C-alpha cells in the first residue's frame, strides 16, 4: 500500500509542471510592486511590505502570521507550507523586508520605481534582498497553487530589521517566538554564481557557509584646543591620523580558513585578485568616517580638543575580537587615544557543507547550470544566517543567480539592479530546492 501511495504521489508531482511563462510575468509584476514600497531602515517600517506578502499568500489559501516587534511598523512575517513527513523539522526560507537608505541624486532613475530597463529590474533592494524574497515567496505560492506537497514543512520567514543587526528581526523572533522557527535548515542570502568574481571565464557557484565577523571600532584622540594660526604638537587631529595609520597596520590573518581551501580546490588552486576575494581571505580594516572641528559650520581657524574616526573591521571566523582590539591598542600605544568596540561579537563556526541540503543545492545548481563548479563560500558581509548557526542549525546563503562583478557592486550602492532572466531562473531553482527531498 505504501508503495502504491508513493507511486501516486510521484505521478502527481511529475504531472504538475507549472506554467512558467505565466509565473514569470506574475513574479516580475510582484517584484516591481514590492520595490515601490520604500521599506528603508531606519525606521524599518515594513508593514506595507508584510501586507503585500500576506495578500499574495492569501490568494492561494496560505495564512501569514504577522509579528509586531516595534512601535513604528516593524513587522516580521511567517507563513507555513505543510509537508508530507511530519518527523522532519522545517526548512526556513529567510529574507528581509528592510533596505538601506538611498542617495536619490546619485541614481539615474527612481530608486523606488521598480523600473525594468536594459534587461534588468532596478531599485533599492532588488539585489539585497527583495528579489530573493520574491523568489522564495513565489516558489511557495507555486507549490501551493499546483497542489505540490513538499517532503517537509517549508517556513517562509521575512524580517524587518536585518540592515540594523536584527534586534527587532531575527533576534527578537528567536527570543520571543523560537518555537515558530524550530527548523532543521535555513536558507538565506549570501552565495551567488559568477563568471568574473572568483575566477574570470569560469562559472563558479558559491553557497555561503560562513561570513566574517563585523567589529566596528571608534578611535578617539584628545588634544589641546588652540588657535589655528599657531601650530602645536598636541593637535588631536594629528594624533588621530597617526593612530589610524598604526591601527591599519594589522599583522597577517594567519593560517588559511578551511572554507577558503575548499574554494581554491573548486576553482583550480587560485582565486582572482579583486576586492571581494581579497576581503574573504584575511582580516580587513576600512576607515569609514572622520569627525572633527568646532562649530557648525566648523571654524577653520580652531584646533579642536577631540577628533574621532570609525573603522569597519571584518574578522575571519575563529579570530578573537577582543584580542584583535587589544593588539590594536598596543600598536597605537598612546594614552591620548582610546579604541572602543561598538559591536557585540559572537564568533560563529562555519556550517557543514556535507549535509543533504547542501547536496540538494549542488544538484539543483548543476541541473540549471551544468558547467558550474559548486563550492562552499565565505562572504565578507553580514547576514542573519549566523544567528541560526550559533544555535547549531545549518544555514546557507543561496542567491540563485549568475551575477557580474559590476552588478554585485550595486548592493548598498547606486543603480542597484538584477537581470530579469536571472531572476526568473532563480525562481525555478528555488522551486526545485523546496520540492526536493533532503
XYZ file of C-alpha atoms in Angstrom:
438
model
C 0.000 0.000 0.000
C 2.822 2.398 0.884
C 4.467 1.667 -2.473
C 1.241 2.428 -4.353
C 0.859 5.722 -2.492
C 4.488 6.591 -3.256
C 3.923 5.931 -6.975
C 0.727 8.015 -6.990
C 2.451 10.915 -5.251
C 5.351 10.706 -7.709
C 2.993 10.758 -10.687
C 1.134 13.750 -9.291
C 4.409 15.604 -8.768
C 5.558 14.813 -12.310
C 2.236 15.928 -13.814
C 2.104 19.249 -12.014
C 4.625 21.190 -14.105
C 3.929 24.864 -13.514
C 3.089 27.358 -16.266
C 6.389 29.184 -16.019
C 5.541 31.799 -18.637
C 2.579 32.976 -16.551
C 4.564 32.689 -13.313
C 7.397 34.769 -14.779
C 5.017 37.597 -15.608
C 3.327 37.397 -12.212
C 6.586 37.301 -10.277
C 8.098 40.254 -12.152
C 4.970 42.321 -11.526
C 5.109 41.371 -7.845
C 8.762 42.372 -7.548
C 8.017 45.719 -9.189
C 5.233 46.403 -6.680
C 7.491 45.292 -3.824
C 10.352 47.576 -4.909
C 7.937 50.503 -4.938
C 7.468 50.110 -1.180
C 10.219 52.242 0.453
C 10.865 49.967 3.435
C 14.005 51.893 4.372
C 15.847 51.140 7.601
C 15.762 53.316 9.626
C 12.936 53.305 10.609
C 12.311 49.776 9.222
C 8.585 50.343 8.796
C 7.799 47.096 6.991
C 4.051 46.941 7.471
C 3.257 47.647 3.804
C 5.767 45.025 2.659
C 4.358 42.471 5.090
C 0.801 43.202 3.964
C 1.863 42.693 0.344
C 3.282 39.254 1.165
C 0.236 38.363 3.255
C -2.155 39.280 0.445
C -0.251 37.213 -2.125
C -0.180 34.187 0.166
C -3.889 34.532 0.912
C -4.701 34.223 -2.805
C -3.661 30.555 -2.656
C -5.072 29.849 0.785
C -1.895 30.238 2.843
C -2.167 32.190 6.072
C 0.629 34.535 7.083
C 1.166 35.473 10.708
C 2.469 38.972 11.406
C 4.616 39.745 14.446
C 4.801 43.375 15.574
C 8.280 43.821 17.025
C 8.382 47.611 17.417
C 6.163 50.680 17.712
C 6.844 52.088 14.239
C 5.610 49.396 11.899
C 8.461 46.921 12.450
C 6.705 43.742 11.320
C 8.048 40.213 10.862
C 6.138 37.537 8.946
C 5.894 33.752 8.988
C 3.882 31.511 6.653
C 4.000 27.714 6.598
C 3.500 25.298 3.700
C 2.767 21.917 5.265
C 4.873 18.939 4.178
C 4.273 15.184 3.985
C 6.841 13.987 6.506
C 5.886 15.148 9.983
C 9.033 13.611 11.512
C 11.263 16.162 9.796
C 11.735 19.698 11.028
C 11.119 22.527 8.552
C 13.295 24.302 6.058
C 13.168 28.048 6.780
C 13.357 30.362 3.763
C 14.590 33.608 5.282
C 14.576 37.050 3.681
C 14.302 40.623 4.926
C 11.813 43.362 4.078
C 14.041 46.295 5.012
C 16.504 48.065 2.743
C 19.257 50.631 3.274
C 18.681 54.335 2.512
C 19.341 55.879 -0.897
C 21.018 58.988 -2.236
C 18.366 59.876 -4.813
C 20.639 62.386 -6.543
C 23.105 59.601 -7.376
C 20.513 57.403 -9.126
C 19.707 57.830 -12.811
C 16.126 56.702 -12.141
C 13.659 56.437 -9.282
C 15.250 54.048 -6.733
C 11.732 53.063 -5.644
C 10.288 52.838 -9.137
C 10.702 49.122 -9.824
C 11.672 50.014 -13.386
C 12.556 47.364 -15.986
C 15.220 48.673 -18.345
C 18.073 47.157 -20.382
C 17.141 43.625 -19.318
C 17.313 44.377 -15.591
C 14.908 45.396 -12.865
C 16.191 48.424 -10.983
C 15.531 49.604 -7.456
C 16.755 49.689 -3.891
C 16.536 46.127 -2.600
C 16.469 44.395 -5.988
C 19.650 42.537 -5.027
C 19.573 42.929 -1.244
C 17.222 41.175 -0.929
C 13.740 41.759 -2.288
C 14.495 39.814 -5.454
C 15.377 36.698 -3.450
C 12.390 37.305 -1.176
C 10.048 37.186 -4.176
C 11.749 34.019 -5.444
C 11.107 32.379 -2.083
C 7.545 33.682 -1.872
C 6.619 32.674 -5.421
C 8.224 29.234 -5.038
C 5.981 28.590 -2.020
C 2.913 30.035 -3.772
C 3.592 27.914 -6.867
C 3.866 24.746 -4.797
C 0.544 25.505 -3.117
C -1.197 26.592 -6.315
C -0.252 23.399 -8.162
C -1.002 21.115 -5.243
C 2.611 20.000 -4.814
C 3.243 18.926 -1.238
C 6.874 19.241 -0.101
C 8.640 16.483 1.788
C 8.904 18.640 4.910
C 7.279 21.878 6.079
C 8.561 24.981 4.324
C 8.502 28.088 6.523
C 8.669 31.457 4.794
C 10.227 33.918 7.240
C 10.544 37.609 6.360
C 12.141 40.010 8.842
C 12.024 43.748 9.414
C 15.441 44.677 10.745
C 18.329 42.854 9.061
C 20.009 46.077 7.939
C 20.371 47.241 11.561
C 21.592 43.963 13.016
C 18.295 42.161 13.509
C 17.437 43.350 17.020
C 13.783 43.680 16.005
C 14.028 40.956 13.387
C 15.693 37.570 13.846
C 16.994 38.274 17.358
C 13.534 39.376 18.522
C 11.843 36.397 16.873
C 14.275 33.864 18.344
C 13.801 35.419 21.776
C 10.002 35.642 21.666
C 8.794 33.099 19.095
C 11.527 30.487 18.809
C 9.010 27.640 18.567
C 7.723 29.069 15.276
C 11.265 28.828 13.872
C 12.143 25.342 15.103
C 13.917 24.404 11.876
C 16.413 21.843 10.658
C 17.825 24.058 7.897
C 17.812 27.747 6.969
C 18.259 29.309 3.527
C 19.264 32.979 3.469
C 21.068 35.374 1.125
C 24.803 35.118 0.566
C 26.413 32.950 -2.080
C 25.936 33.520 -5.825
C 27.055 32.397 -9.256
C 29.661 34.358 -11.199
C 31.994 34.197 -14.157
C 34.226 37.121 -13.188
C 34.495 37.432 -9.403
C 36.101 34.201 -8.247
C 37.857 33.255 -11.470
C 37.492 35.004 -14.814
C 35.942 32.929 -17.560
C 34.898 30.091 -15.246
C 31.366 29.706 -13.911
C 31.618 29.207 -10.166
C 28.539 28.967 -7.954
C 29.152 29.662 -4.286
C 26.884 28.588 -1.444
C 27.853 30.620 1.586
C 28.520 28.637 4.749
C 30.473 31.272 6.693
C 30.907 35.010 6.919
C 33.278 37.393 8.591
C 32.617 38.967 11.978
C 31.848 42.707 11.903
C 33.957 44.510 14.507
C 33.132 48.200 14.314
C 35.530 50.467 16.187
C 35.637 54.095 17.236
C 39.062 55.664 17.656
C 39.054 58.920 19.601
C 42.034 61.241 20.143
C 42.270 64.043 22.686
C 44.452 67.100 22.460
C 44.629 70.775 23.342
C 42.253 73.297 21.819
C 44.078 76.283 20.298
C 44.146 78.935 17.589
C 44.929 77.537 14.165
C 47.427 80.285 13.436
C 49.883 78.778 15.938
C 50.673 75.070 15.347
C 51.058 72.913 18.455
C 52.360 69.348 18.929
C 49.288 68.299 20.945
C 46.910 68.555 17.979
C 44.091 65.951 18.312
C 43.763 65.727 14.537
C 47.413 64.823 14.037
C 47.298 62.379 16.949
C 44.281 60.714 15.358
C 45.939 60.436 11.943
C 48.994 58.739 13.452
C 46.742 56.404 15.458
C 44.781 55.421 12.351
C 47.973 54.644 10.475
C 49.142 52.346 13.276
C 45.693 50.767 13.636
C 45.574 49.888 9.936
C 48.983 48.183 10.110
C 47.427 44.928 11.308
C 49.513 41.745 11.054
C 48.585 38.993 8.553
C 45.496 36.970 9.408
C 47.304 33.683 9.980
C 46.528 30.268 8.542
C 44.099 29.715 5.693
C 40.465 29.138 6.646
C 39.092 25.676 5.622
C 36.265 27.222 3.584
C 38.809 29.178 1.547
C 40.737 25.953 0.982
C 37.562 24.381 -0.454
C 37.015 27.385 -2.705
C 40.572 27.177 -4.008
C 40.141 23.486 -4.762
C 36.925 24.188 -6.685
C 38.491 26.832 -8.938
C 41.759 25.031 -9.537
C 44.020 26.445 -6.857
C 43.850 30.223 -7.203
C 41.213 32.928 -6.842
C 41.297 36.049 -8.964
C 42.543 39.120 -7.125
C 39.818 41.700 -6.511
C 38.165 43.437 -3.575
C 35.806 40.510 -2.881
C 38.372 37.693 -2.972
C 40.937 39.764 -1.072
C 38.391 40.501 1.651
C 37.345 36.890 2.267
C 40.900 35.656 2.772
C 42.063 37.970 5.557
C 41.020 40.293 8.347
C 40.199 43.700 6.878
C 40.066 47.249 8.237
C 38.293 50.083 6.425
C 38.319 53.722 7.505
C 34.674 54.801 7.147
C 34.190 58.124 8.976
C 36.192 61.081 10.280
C 34.748 63.648 12.676
C 36.475 66.780 13.932
C 36.164 70.531 14.175
C 34.425 73.160 16.274
C 31.216 74.960 15.302
C 28.606 74.446 12.584
C 29.899 75.162 10.051
C 33.259 74.252 11.524
C 35.748 77.028 12.110
C 38.886 76.644 10.028
C 41.000 78.611 12.496
C 40.221 76.481 15.580
C 42.227 73.415 16.579
C 39.708 71.056 18.223
C 40.334 69.263 21.502
C 38.986 65.937 20.182
C 38.897 64.076 16.884
C 37.468 60.671 16.098
C 37.194 58.080 13.366
C 35.386 54.794 12.815
C 36.825 51.622 11.354
C 34.728 48.836 9.842
C 36.806 45.764 10.672
C 35.764 42.344 9.383
C 37.398 39.371 11.072
C 37.675 35.813 9.850
C 35.775 33.154 11.795
C 37.890 31.939 14.682
C 39.609 35.290 15.286
C 39.177 36.579 18.835
C 37.816 40.129 18.505
C 38.930 41.225 21.971
C 42.490 40.119 21.249
C 42.343 41.883 17.878
C 41.342 45.157 19.594
C 43.935 44.709 22.355
C 46.675 44.266 19.769
C 45.499 47.428 18.024
C 45.670 49.419 21.252
C 49.192 48.118 21.792
C 50.227 49.221 18.286
C 48.816 52.702 18.826
C 50.365 52.937 22.319
C 49.216 56.484 23.052
C 47.398 57.477 26.292
C 45.610 60.260 24.385
C 43.866 57.708 22.164
C 41.003 55.341 23.015
C 39.724 52.429 20.917
C 36.102 51.446 21.529
C 34.423 48.309 20.194
C 30.941 49.326 19.028
C 29.560 45.880 18.146
C 28.897 42.741 20.140
C 30.983 39.967 18.641
C 29.734 36.397 18.602
C 32.190 34.280 16.664
C 30.266 31.795 14.532
C 31.511 28.476 13.172
C 31.014 27.627 9.521
C 28.063 25.467 8.518
C 28.921 21.966 7.338
C 28.925 21.532 3.574
C 28.344 17.772 3.733
C 24.632 17.911 4.623
C 21.753 16.556 2.493
C 20.540 20.118 1.856
C 23.939 21.247 0.582
C 23.947 18.318 -1.842
C 20.423 19.253 -2.938
C 21.574 22.807 -3.634
C 24.522 21.435 -5.605
C 22.242 19.167 -7.650
C 19.786 21.979 -8.429
C 22.586 24.333 -9.476
C 24.055 21.673 -11.767
C 20.618 20.999 -13.281
C 20.260 24.610 -14.382
C 23.966 25.347 -14.936
C 25.660 22.050 -15.893
C 29.107 23.609 -16.362
C 29.179 25.330 -12.977
C 31.711 24.475 -10.303
C 29.831 24.453 -6.997
C 31.686 25.357 -3.829
C 31.068 26.386 -0.246
C 31.841 30.075 0.106
C 32.928 32.640 2.647
C 31.302 36.073 2.239
C 32.765 39.325 3.617
C 29.468 40.981 4.528
C 26.913 40.232 7.248
C 23.585 38.414 7.012
C 21.126 36.986 9.528
C 22.382 33.425 8.977
C 24.941 33.429 11.876
C 22.124 33.942 14.366
C 20.946 30.448 13.451
C 24.437 28.984 13.042
C 25.213 29.924 16.637
C 22.298 27.729 17.675
C 23.766 24.774 15.794
C 21.475 24.997 12.765
C 22.891 24.611 9.242
C 22.285 27.936 7.492
C 23.230 28.532 3.873
C 23.414 31.667 1.746
C 21.796 30.888 -1.612
C 21.374 33.584 -4.236
C 20.327 31.513 -7.276
C 21.551 33.929 -9.935
C 24.659 34.407 -12.053
C 25.859 37.945 -11.340
C 28.714 40.049 -12.669
C 31.135 41.998 -10.505
C 29.599 45.366 -11.561
C 26.122 44.131 -10.602
C 27.316 42.848 -7.229
C 28.912 46.239 -6.612
C 25.465 47.889 -6.717
C 24.496 46.260 -3.399
C 24.070 49.140 -0.915
C 25.192 51.420 -3.730
C 23.566 53.401 -6.520
C 21.775 51.840 -9.502
C 21.036 48.571 -7.670
C 19.562 46.000 -10.056
C 19.342 42.336 -11.067
C 18.965 40.783 -14.551
C 15.374 39.776 -15.284
C 16.412 36.480 -16.889
C 18.452 35.516 -13.824
C 15.526 36.449 -11.578
C 13.316 34.015 -13.487
C 15.930 31.231 -13.480
C 16.473 31.838 -9.771
C 12.769 31.299 -9.087
C 12.865 27.943 -10.877
C 15.937 26.956 -8.867
C 14.286 27.951 -5.579
C 11.201 25.947 -6.579
C 13.337 22.887 -7.372
C 15.033 23.114 -3.985
C 11.900 23.250 -1.873
C 10.155 20.430 -3.745
C 13.167 18.134 -3.253
C 13.655 15.542 -0.541
C 16.644 16.054 1.729
